[in-house]
């Protein structure tokens, strides 16, 4: 599932796009334009009734058993909305966020170690939003974003799921706590996909 996306817009563009009124923290670390799990990325959340631009690490910590004892992994995508892992955060509007994106990628089927990488975007919306959730963690705030059934453009590349892209008019509803009516694939006719690049899977780049 999507473990690599781009956010190439400048901080001021993001503030304008999302109507951010809360001043930027003076020590805010500017994320890179290409994002991978466990790294810092932009999010938009609500604070005291106003939208705020923040930076959080991508990946929800989870402790799993291992041969040498428990180890921590990061879960980047929220698929099973009924899972106890997500239910608590999804039920709290204060833990909702928007994840600004300019393009996201998926690896298609192919030879191991040389998979085709496709980039998807929304031409009419230079900056679009994934539906995200966030929470505090020992090392700082973290986030993950929801996924849903793929549309007809994404399915041939990745048939299991695609990120949950919100329509612009639904972003406020998401932050306010709505859920069920918003979980649907973004219309394929509003998206485009690039010609494939050939590269090693994102996990090898971390």
PDB file of C-alpha atoms in Angstrom:
ATOM      1  CA  UNK A   1       0.000   0.000   0.000  1.00  0.00           C
ATOM      2  CA  UNK A   2       1.037   3.612  -0.455  1.00  0.00           C
ATOM      3  CA  UNK A   3       4.310   4.122   1.410  1.00  0.00           C
ATOM      4  CA  UNK A   4       5.635   6.982  -0.665  1.00  0.00           C
ATOM      5  CA  UNK A   5       4.052  10.267  -1.614  1.00  0.00           C
ATOM      6  CA  UNK A   6       4.988  13.833  -2.512  1.00  0.00           C
ATOM      7  CA  UNK A   7       4.184  17.188  -0.974  1.00  0.00           C
ATOM      8  CA  UNK A   8       6.049  19.702  -3.130  1.00  0.00           C
ATOM      9  CA  UNK A   9       4.102  22.887  -2.271  1.00  0.00           C
ATOM     10  CA  UNK A  10       5.716  25.569  -0.141  1.00  0.00           C
ATOM     11  CA  UNK A  11       4.613  26.265   3.414  1.00  0.00           C
ATOM     12  CA  UNK A  12       2.891  29.500   2.408  1.00  0.00           C
ATOM     13  CA  UNK A  13       0.936  27.670  -0.310  1.00  0.00           C
ATOM     14  CA  UNK A  14      -0.275  25.165   2.249  1.00  0.00           C
ATOM     15  CA  UNK A  15      -1.385  27.934   4.603  1.00  0.00           C
ATOM     16  CA  UNK A  16      -3.412  29.555   1.814  1.00  0.00           C
ATOM     17  CA  UNK A  17      -4.845  26.264   0.564  1.00  0.00           C
ATOM     18  CA  UNK A  18      -6.133  25.196   3.989  1.00  0.00           C
ATOM     19  CA  UNK A  19      -6.994  28.580   5.481  1.00  0.00           C
ATOM     20  CA  UNK A  20      -4.500  28.153   8.282  1.00  0.00           C
ATOM     21  CA  UNK A  21      -4.875  30.919  10.860  1.00  0.00           C
ATOM     22  CA  UNK A  22      -2.781  29.555  13.724  1.00  0.00           C
ATOM     23  CA  UNK A  23       0.789  30.965  13.602  1.00  0.00           C
ATOM     24  CA  UNK A  24       3.484  28.502  12.572  1.00  0.00           C
ATOM     25  CA  UNK A  25       5.561  27.159  15.482  1.00  0.00           C
ATOM     26  CA  UNK A  26       8.975  28.884  15.362  1.00  0.00           C
ATOM     27  CA  UNK A  27      10.872  25.575  15.563  1.00  0.00           C
ATOM     28  CA  UNK A  28       8.879  23.815  12.829  1.00  0.00           C
ATOM     29  CA  UNK A  29      11.032  21.432  10.777  1.00  0.00           C
ATOM     30  CA  UNK A  30      10.292  21.726   7.062  1.00  0.00           C
ATOM     31  CA  UNK A  31       9.664  18.231   5.639  1.00  0.00           C
ATOM     32  CA  UNK A  32      11.293  17.138   2.367  1.00  0.00           C
ATOM     33  CA  UNK A  33       9.167  17.059  -0.817  1.00  0.00           C
ATOM     34  CA  UNK A  34       9.179  13.243  -1.005  1.00  0.00           C
ATOM     35  CA  UNK A  35       7.800  11.384   2.011  1.00  0.00           C
ATOM     36  CA  UNK A  36       8.480   7.924   3.403  1.00  0.00           C
ATOM     37  CA  UNK A  37       7.350   6.113   6.587  1.00  0.00           C
ATOM     38  CA  UNK A  38       8.923   7.168   9.892  1.00  0.00           C
ATOM     39  CA  UNK A  39       9.816  10.589   8.483  1.00  0.00           C
ATOM     40  CA  UNK A  40       8.305  14.000   9.206  1.00  0.00           C
ATOM     41  CA  UNK A  41       5.463  15.256   6.991  1.00  0.00           C
ATOM     42  CA  UNK A  42       2.940  18.075   6.916  1.00  0.00           C
ATOM     43  CA  UNK A  43      -0.511  17.631   8.441  1.00  0.00           C
ATOM     44  CA  UNK A  44      -3.415  20.027   8.972  1.00  0.00           C
ATOM     45  CA  UNK A  45      -5.457  19.723  12.150  1.00  0.00           C
ATOM     46  CA  UNK A  46      -7.931  21.822  14.091  1.00  0.00           C
ATOM     47  CA  UNK A  47      -6.975  23.589  17.294  1.00  0.00           C
ATOM     48  CA  UNK A  48      -9.421  25.761  19.251  1.00  0.00           C
ATOM     49  CA  UNK A  49     -11.708  25.980  16.240  1.00  0.00           C
ATOM     50  CA  UNK A  50      -8.974  27.059  13.822  1.00  0.00           C
ATOM     51  CA  UNK A  51      -6.870  25.120  11.363  1.00  0.00           C
ATOM     52  CA  UNK A  52      -3.212  24.654  12.208  1.00  0.00           C
ATOM     53  CA  UNK A  53      -0.323  23.469  10.068  1.00  0.00           C
ATOM     54  CA  UNK A  54       1.872  20.943  11.874  1.00  0.00           C
ATOM     55  CA  UNK A  55       4.646  18.419  11.254  1.00  0.00           C
ATOM     56  CA  UNK A  56       4.362  14.824  12.482  1.00  0.00           C
ATOM     57  CA  UNK A  57       6.086  11.511  11.853  1.00  0.00           C
ATOM     58  CA  UNK A  58       4.357   9.199   9.398  1.00  0.00           C
ATOM     59  CA  UNK A  59       3.587   5.866  11.059  1.00  0.00           C
ATOM     60  CA  UNK A  60       1.523   4.702  14.030  1.00  0.00           C
ATOM     61  CA  UNK A  61       3.763   2.819  16.497  1.00  0.00           C
ATOM     62  CA  UNK A  62       2.806  -0.779  17.193  1.00  0.00           C
ATOM     63  CA  UNK A  63       4.624  -3.376  19.309  1.00  0.00           C
ATOM     64  CA  UNK A  64       4.709  -6.859  17.797  1.00  0.00           C
ATOM     65  CA  UNK A  65       6.269 -10.113  19.082  1.00  0.00           C
ATOM     66  CA  UNK A  66       9.497 -11.326  17.524  1.00  0.00           C
ATOM     67  CA  UNK A  67      11.990 -14.166  17.840  1.00  0.00           C
ATOM     68  CA  UNK A  68      14.264 -11.899  19.891  1.00  0.00           C
ATOM     69  CA  UNK A  69      11.483 -10.283  21.861  1.00  0.00           C
ATOM     70  CA  UNK A  70       8.957  -7.519  21.198  1.00  0.00           C
ATOM     71  CA  UNK A  71       9.816  -4.932  18.563  1.00  0.00           C
ATOM     72  CA  UNK A  72       8.198  -1.711  17.411  1.00  0.00           C
ATOM     73  CA  UNK A  73       6.897  -1.221  13.879  1.00  0.00           C
ATOM     74  CA  UNK A  74       5.017   1.642  12.240  1.00  0.00           C
ATOM     75  CA  UNK A  75       1.614   1.263  10.600  1.00  0.00           C
ATOM     76  CA  UNK A  76       1.173   3.879   7.869  1.00  0.00           C
ATOM     77  CA  UNK A  77      -2.239   2.991   6.424  1.00  0.00           C
ATOM     78  CA  UNK A  78      -5.599   2.583   8.186  1.00  0.00           C
ATOM     79  CA  UNK A  79      -7.609  -0.124   6.421  1.00  0.00           C
ATOM     80  CA  UNK A  80      -9.789  -1.965   8.957  1.00  0.00           C
ATOM     81  CA  UNK A  81     -11.821   0.846  10.505  1.00  0.00           C
ATOM     82  CA  UNK A  82     -13.376  -1.525  13.056  1.00  0.00           C
ATOM     83  CA  UNK A  83      -9.996  -2.531  14.486  1.00  0.00           C
ATOM     84  CA  UNK A  84      -9.481  -1.573  18.162  1.00  0.00           C
ATOM     85  CA  UNK A  85      -6.186  -0.041  17.031  1.00  0.00           C
ATOM     86  CA  UNK A  86      -8.043   2.732  15.206  1.00  0.00           C
ATOM     87  CA  UNK A  87     -11.504   2.954  16.768  1.00  0.00           C
ATOM     88  CA  UNK A  88     -10.552   5.263  19.613  1.00  0.00           C
ATOM     89  CA  UNK A  89      -8.805   7.817  17.391  1.00  0.00           C
ATOM     90  CA  UNK A  90     -11.488   7.711  14.704  1.00  0.00           C
ATOM     91  CA  UNK A  91     -14.157   8.467  17.285  1.00  0.00           C
ATOM     92  CA  UNK A  92     -12.432  11.711  18.379  1.00  0.00           C
ATOM     93  CA  UNK A  93     -12.622  14.683  15.974  1.00  0.00           C
ATOM     94  CA  UNK A  94      -9.620  16.223  17.774  1.00  0.00           C
ATOM     95  CA  UNK A  95      -7.501  13.340  16.440  1.00  0.00           C
ATOM     96  CA  UNK A  96      -8.569  13.810  12.828  1.00  0.00           C
ATOM     97  CA  UNK A  97      -6.205  15.503  10.396  1.00  0.00           C
ATOM     98  CA  UNK A  98      -5.733  16.242   6.710  1.00  0.00           C
ATOM     99  CA  UNK A  99      -2.576  14.998   5.007  1.00  0.00           C
ATOM    100  CA  UNK A 100      -1.614  17.386   2.166  1.00  0.00           C
ATOM    101  CA  UNK A 101      -0.432  15.606  -0.993  1.00  0.00           C
ATOM    102  CA  UNK A 102       0.638  16.612  -4.501  1.00  0.00           C
ATOM    103  CA  UNK A 103       1.079  13.020  -5.797  1.00  0.00           C
ATOM    104  CA  UNK A 104       1.184   9.473  -4.398  1.00  0.00           C
ATOM    105  CA  UNK A 105       2.799   6.315  -5.697  1.00  0.00           C
ATOM    106  CA  UNK A 106       2.068   2.618  -5.961  1.00  0.00           C
ATOM    107  CA  UNK A 107       4.239  -0.248  -7.166  1.00  0.00           C
ATOM    108  CA  UNK A 108       2.665  -2.427  -9.813  1.00  0.00           C
ATOM    109  CA  UNK A 109       3.249  -6.116 -10.421  1.00  0.00           C
ATOM    110  CA  UNK A 110       6.610  -7.071 -11.890  1.00  0.00           C
ATOM    111  CA  UNK A 111       9.949  -8.683 -11.270  1.00  0.00           C
ATOM    112  CA  UNK A 112      11.103  -8.525  -7.662  1.00  0.00           C
ATOM    113  CA  UNK A 113      13.685  -5.803  -7.169  1.00  0.00           C
ATOM    114  CA  UNK A 114      12.622  -3.978 -10.340  1.00  0.00           C
ATOM    115  CA  UNK A 115       8.956  -3.150  -9.860  1.00  0.00           C
ATOM    116  CA  UNK A 116       7.190  -0.481 -11.925  1.00  0.00           C
ATOM    117  CA  UNK A 117       6.446   2.627  -9.854  1.00  0.00           C
ATOM    118  CA  UNK A 118       3.401   4.715 -10.825  1.00  0.00           C
ATOM    119  CA  UNK A 119       2.573   8.234  -9.618  1.00  0.00           C
ATOM    120  CA  UNK A 120      -1.054   9.358  -9.269  1.00  0.00           C
ATOM    121  CA  UNK A 121      -2.317  12.925  -8.982  1.00  0.00           C
ATOM    122  CA  UNK A 122      -5.434  15.094  -9.296  1.00  0.00           C
ATOM    123  CA  UNK A 123      -4.799  17.638 -12.100  1.00  0.00           C
ATOM    124  CA  UNK A 124      -7.567  20.031 -11.016  1.00  0.00           C
ATOM    125  CA  UNK A 125      -6.225  20.124  -7.452  1.00  0.00           C
ATOM    126  CA  UNK A 126      -2.476  20.809  -7.166  1.00  0.00           C
ATOM    127  CA  UNK A 127      -2.784  20.037  -3.428  1.00  0.00           C
ATOM    128  CA  UNK A 128      -5.276  17.378  -2.329  1.00  0.00           C
ATOM    129  CA  UNK A 129      -5.868  15.673   1.024  1.00  0.00           C
ATOM    130  CA  UNK A 130      -5.766  12.191   2.457  1.00  0.00           C
ATOM    131  CA  UNK A 131      -8.071  11.556   5.423  1.00  0.00           C
ATOM    132  CA  UNK A 132      -5.720  11.131   8.371  1.00  0.00           C
ATOM    133  CA  UNK A 133      -5.680  10.501  12.098  1.00  0.00           C
ATOM    134  CA  UNK A 134      -2.970  11.422  14.584  1.00  0.00           C
ATOM    135  CA  UNK A 135      -1.956  10.955  18.196  1.00  0.00           C
ATOM    136  CA  UNK A 136       0.831  11.860  20.596  1.00  0.00           C
ATOM    137  CA  UNK A 137       3.652   9.323  20.971  1.00  0.00           C
ATOM    138  CA  UNK A 138       6.789   9.066  23.096  1.00  0.00           C
ATOM    139  CA  UNK A 139       8.935  10.563  20.342  1.00  0.00           C
ATOM    140  CA  UNK A 140       6.378  13.180  19.237  1.00  0.00           C
ATOM    141  CA  UNK A 141       3.088  13.278  17.362  1.00  0.00           C
ATOM    142  CA  UNK A 142       2.472  10.632  14.674  1.00  0.00           C
ATOM    143  CA  UNK A 143      -0.127  10.137  11.952  1.00  0.00           C
ATOM    144  CA  UNK A 144      -1.506   7.563   9.523  1.00  0.00           C
ATOM    145  CA  UNK A 145      -4.062   7.883   6.739  1.00  0.00           C
ATOM    146  CA  UNK A 146      -7.108   5.894   5.741  1.00  0.00           C
ATOM    147  CA  UNK A 147      -7.425   3.666   2.688  1.00  0.00           C
ATOM    148  CA  UNK A 148     -10.421   2.371   0.766  1.00  0.00           C
ATOM    149  CA  UNK A 149     -11.286   0.249  -2.247  1.00  0.00           C
ATOM    150  CA  UNK A 150      -9.276   1.307  -5.320  1.00  0.00           C
ATOM    151  CA  UNK A 151     -10.929   3.074  -8.227  1.00  0.00           C
ATOM    152  CA  UNK A 152     -10.584   1.886 -11.824  1.00  0.00           C
ATOM    153  CA  UNK A 153      -7.374   3.883 -12.369  1.00  0.00           C
ATOM    154  CA  UNK A 154      -5.536   2.571  -9.304  1.00  0.00           C
ATOM    155  CA  UNK A 155      -6.874  -1.004  -9.291  1.00  0.00           C
ATOM    156  CA  UNK A 156      -4.785  -2.316 -12.234  1.00  0.00           C
ATOM    157  CA  UNK A 157      -1.645  -1.168 -10.386  1.00  0.00           C
ATOM    158  CA  UNK A 158      -2.695  -1.903  -6.809  1.00  0.00           C
ATOM    159  CA  UNK A 159      -5.919  -3.949  -6.571  1.00  0.00           C
ATOM    160  CA  UNK A 160      -6.109  -4.103  -2.766  1.00  0.00           C
ATOM    161  CA  UNK A 161      -6.628  -0.473  -1.771  1.00  0.00           C
ATOM    162  CA  UNK A 162      -5.884   3.205  -2.401  1.00  0.00           C
ATOM    163  CA  UNK A 163      -5.535   6.212  -0.076  1.00  0.00           C
ATOM    164  CA  UNK A 164      -8.795   7.833   0.982  1.00  0.00           C
ATOM    165  CA  UNK A 165      -8.722  11.137  -0.932  1.00  0.00           C
ATOM    166  CA  UNK A 166     -11.231  13.695   0.301  1.00  0.00           C
ATOM    167  CA  UNK A 167     -13.219  16.004  -1.935  1.00  0.00           C
ATOM    168  CA  UNK A 168     -12.402  19.601  -1.000  1.00  0.00           C
ATOM    169  CA  UNK A 169     -15.943  20.174   0.291  1.00  0.00           C
ATOM    170  CA  UNK A 170     -15.599  17.124   2.569  1.00  0.00           C
ATOM    171  CA  UNK A 171     -12.411  18.164   4.354  1.00  0.00           C
ATOM    172  CA  UNK A 172     -14.281  20.118   7.008  1.00  0.00           C
ATOM    173  CA  UNK A 173     -16.710  17.242   7.511  1.00  0.00           C
ATOM    174  CA  UNK A 174     -13.798  14.876   8.071  1.00  0.00           C
ATOM    175  CA  UNK A 175     -12.219  17.154  10.676  1.00  0.00           C
ATOM    176  CA  UNK A 176     -15.601  17.531  12.379  1.00  0.00           C
ATOM    177  CA  UNK A 177     -15.865  13.771  12.921  1.00  0.00           C
ATOM    178  CA  UNK A 178     -17.924  12.381  10.022  1.00  0.00           C
ATOM    179  CA  UNK A 179     -16.817   9.029   8.664  1.00  0.00           C
ATOM    180  CA  UNK A 180     -19.034   6.487   6.900  1.00  0.00           C
ATOM    181  CA  UNK A 181     -20.297   8.646   4.033  1.00  0.00           C
ATOM    182  CA  UNK A 182     -16.760   9.817   3.253  1.00  0.00           C
ATOM    183  CA  UNK A 183     -15.140   6.385   2.875  1.00  0.00           C
ATOM    184  CA  UNK A 184     -15.285   5.882  -0.892  1.00  0.00           C
ATOM    185  CA  UNK A 185     -12.809   5.797  -3.781  1.00  0.00           C
ATOM    186  CA  UNK A 186     -12.007   9.159  -5.351  1.00  0.00           C
ATOM    187  CA  UNK A 187     -13.418   9.342  -8.914  1.00  0.00           C
ATOM    188  CA  UNK A 188     -10.971   7.846 -11.399  1.00  0.00           C
ATOM    189  CA  UNK A 189     -11.908  10.364 -14.099  1.00  0.00           C
ATOM    190  CA  UNK A 190     -10.543  13.188 -11.919  1.00  0.00           C
ATOM    191  CA  UNK A 191      -7.115  11.567 -11.586  1.00  0.00           C
ATOM    192  CA  UNK A 192      -4.153  10.825 -13.845  1.00  0.00           C
ATOM    193  CA  UNK A 193      -1.307   8.320 -13.611  1.00  0.00           C
ATOM    194  CA  UNK A 194       2.263   8.648 -14.862  1.00  0.00           C
ATOM    195  CA  UNK A 195       4.188   6.260 -17.072  1.00  0.00           C
ATOM    196  CA  UNK A 196       5.954   3.692 -14.868  1.00  0.00           C
ATOM    197  CA  UNK A 197       9.388   4.252 -13.418  1.00  0.00           C
ATOM    198  CA  UNK A 198      11.496   1.247 -12.497  1.00  0.00           C
ATOM    199  CA  UNK A 199      13.073   1.314  -9.064  1.00  0.00           C
ATOM    200  CA  UNK A 200      13.588  -0.733  -5.933  1.00  0.00           C
ATOM    201  CA  UNK A 201      10.622  -0.878  -3.525  1.00  0.00           C
ATOM    202  CA  UNK A 202      10.302   2.030  -1.096  1.00  0.00           C
ATOM    203  CA  UNK A 203      11.108  -0.210   1.880  1.00  0.00           C
ATOM    204  CA  UNK A 204      14.684  -0.535   0.618  1.00  0.00           C
ATOM    205  CA  UNK A 205      15.086   3.258   0.597  1.00  0.00           C
ATOM    206  CA  UNK A 206      14.429   3.774   4.308  1.00  0.00           C
TER     207      UNK A 206
END
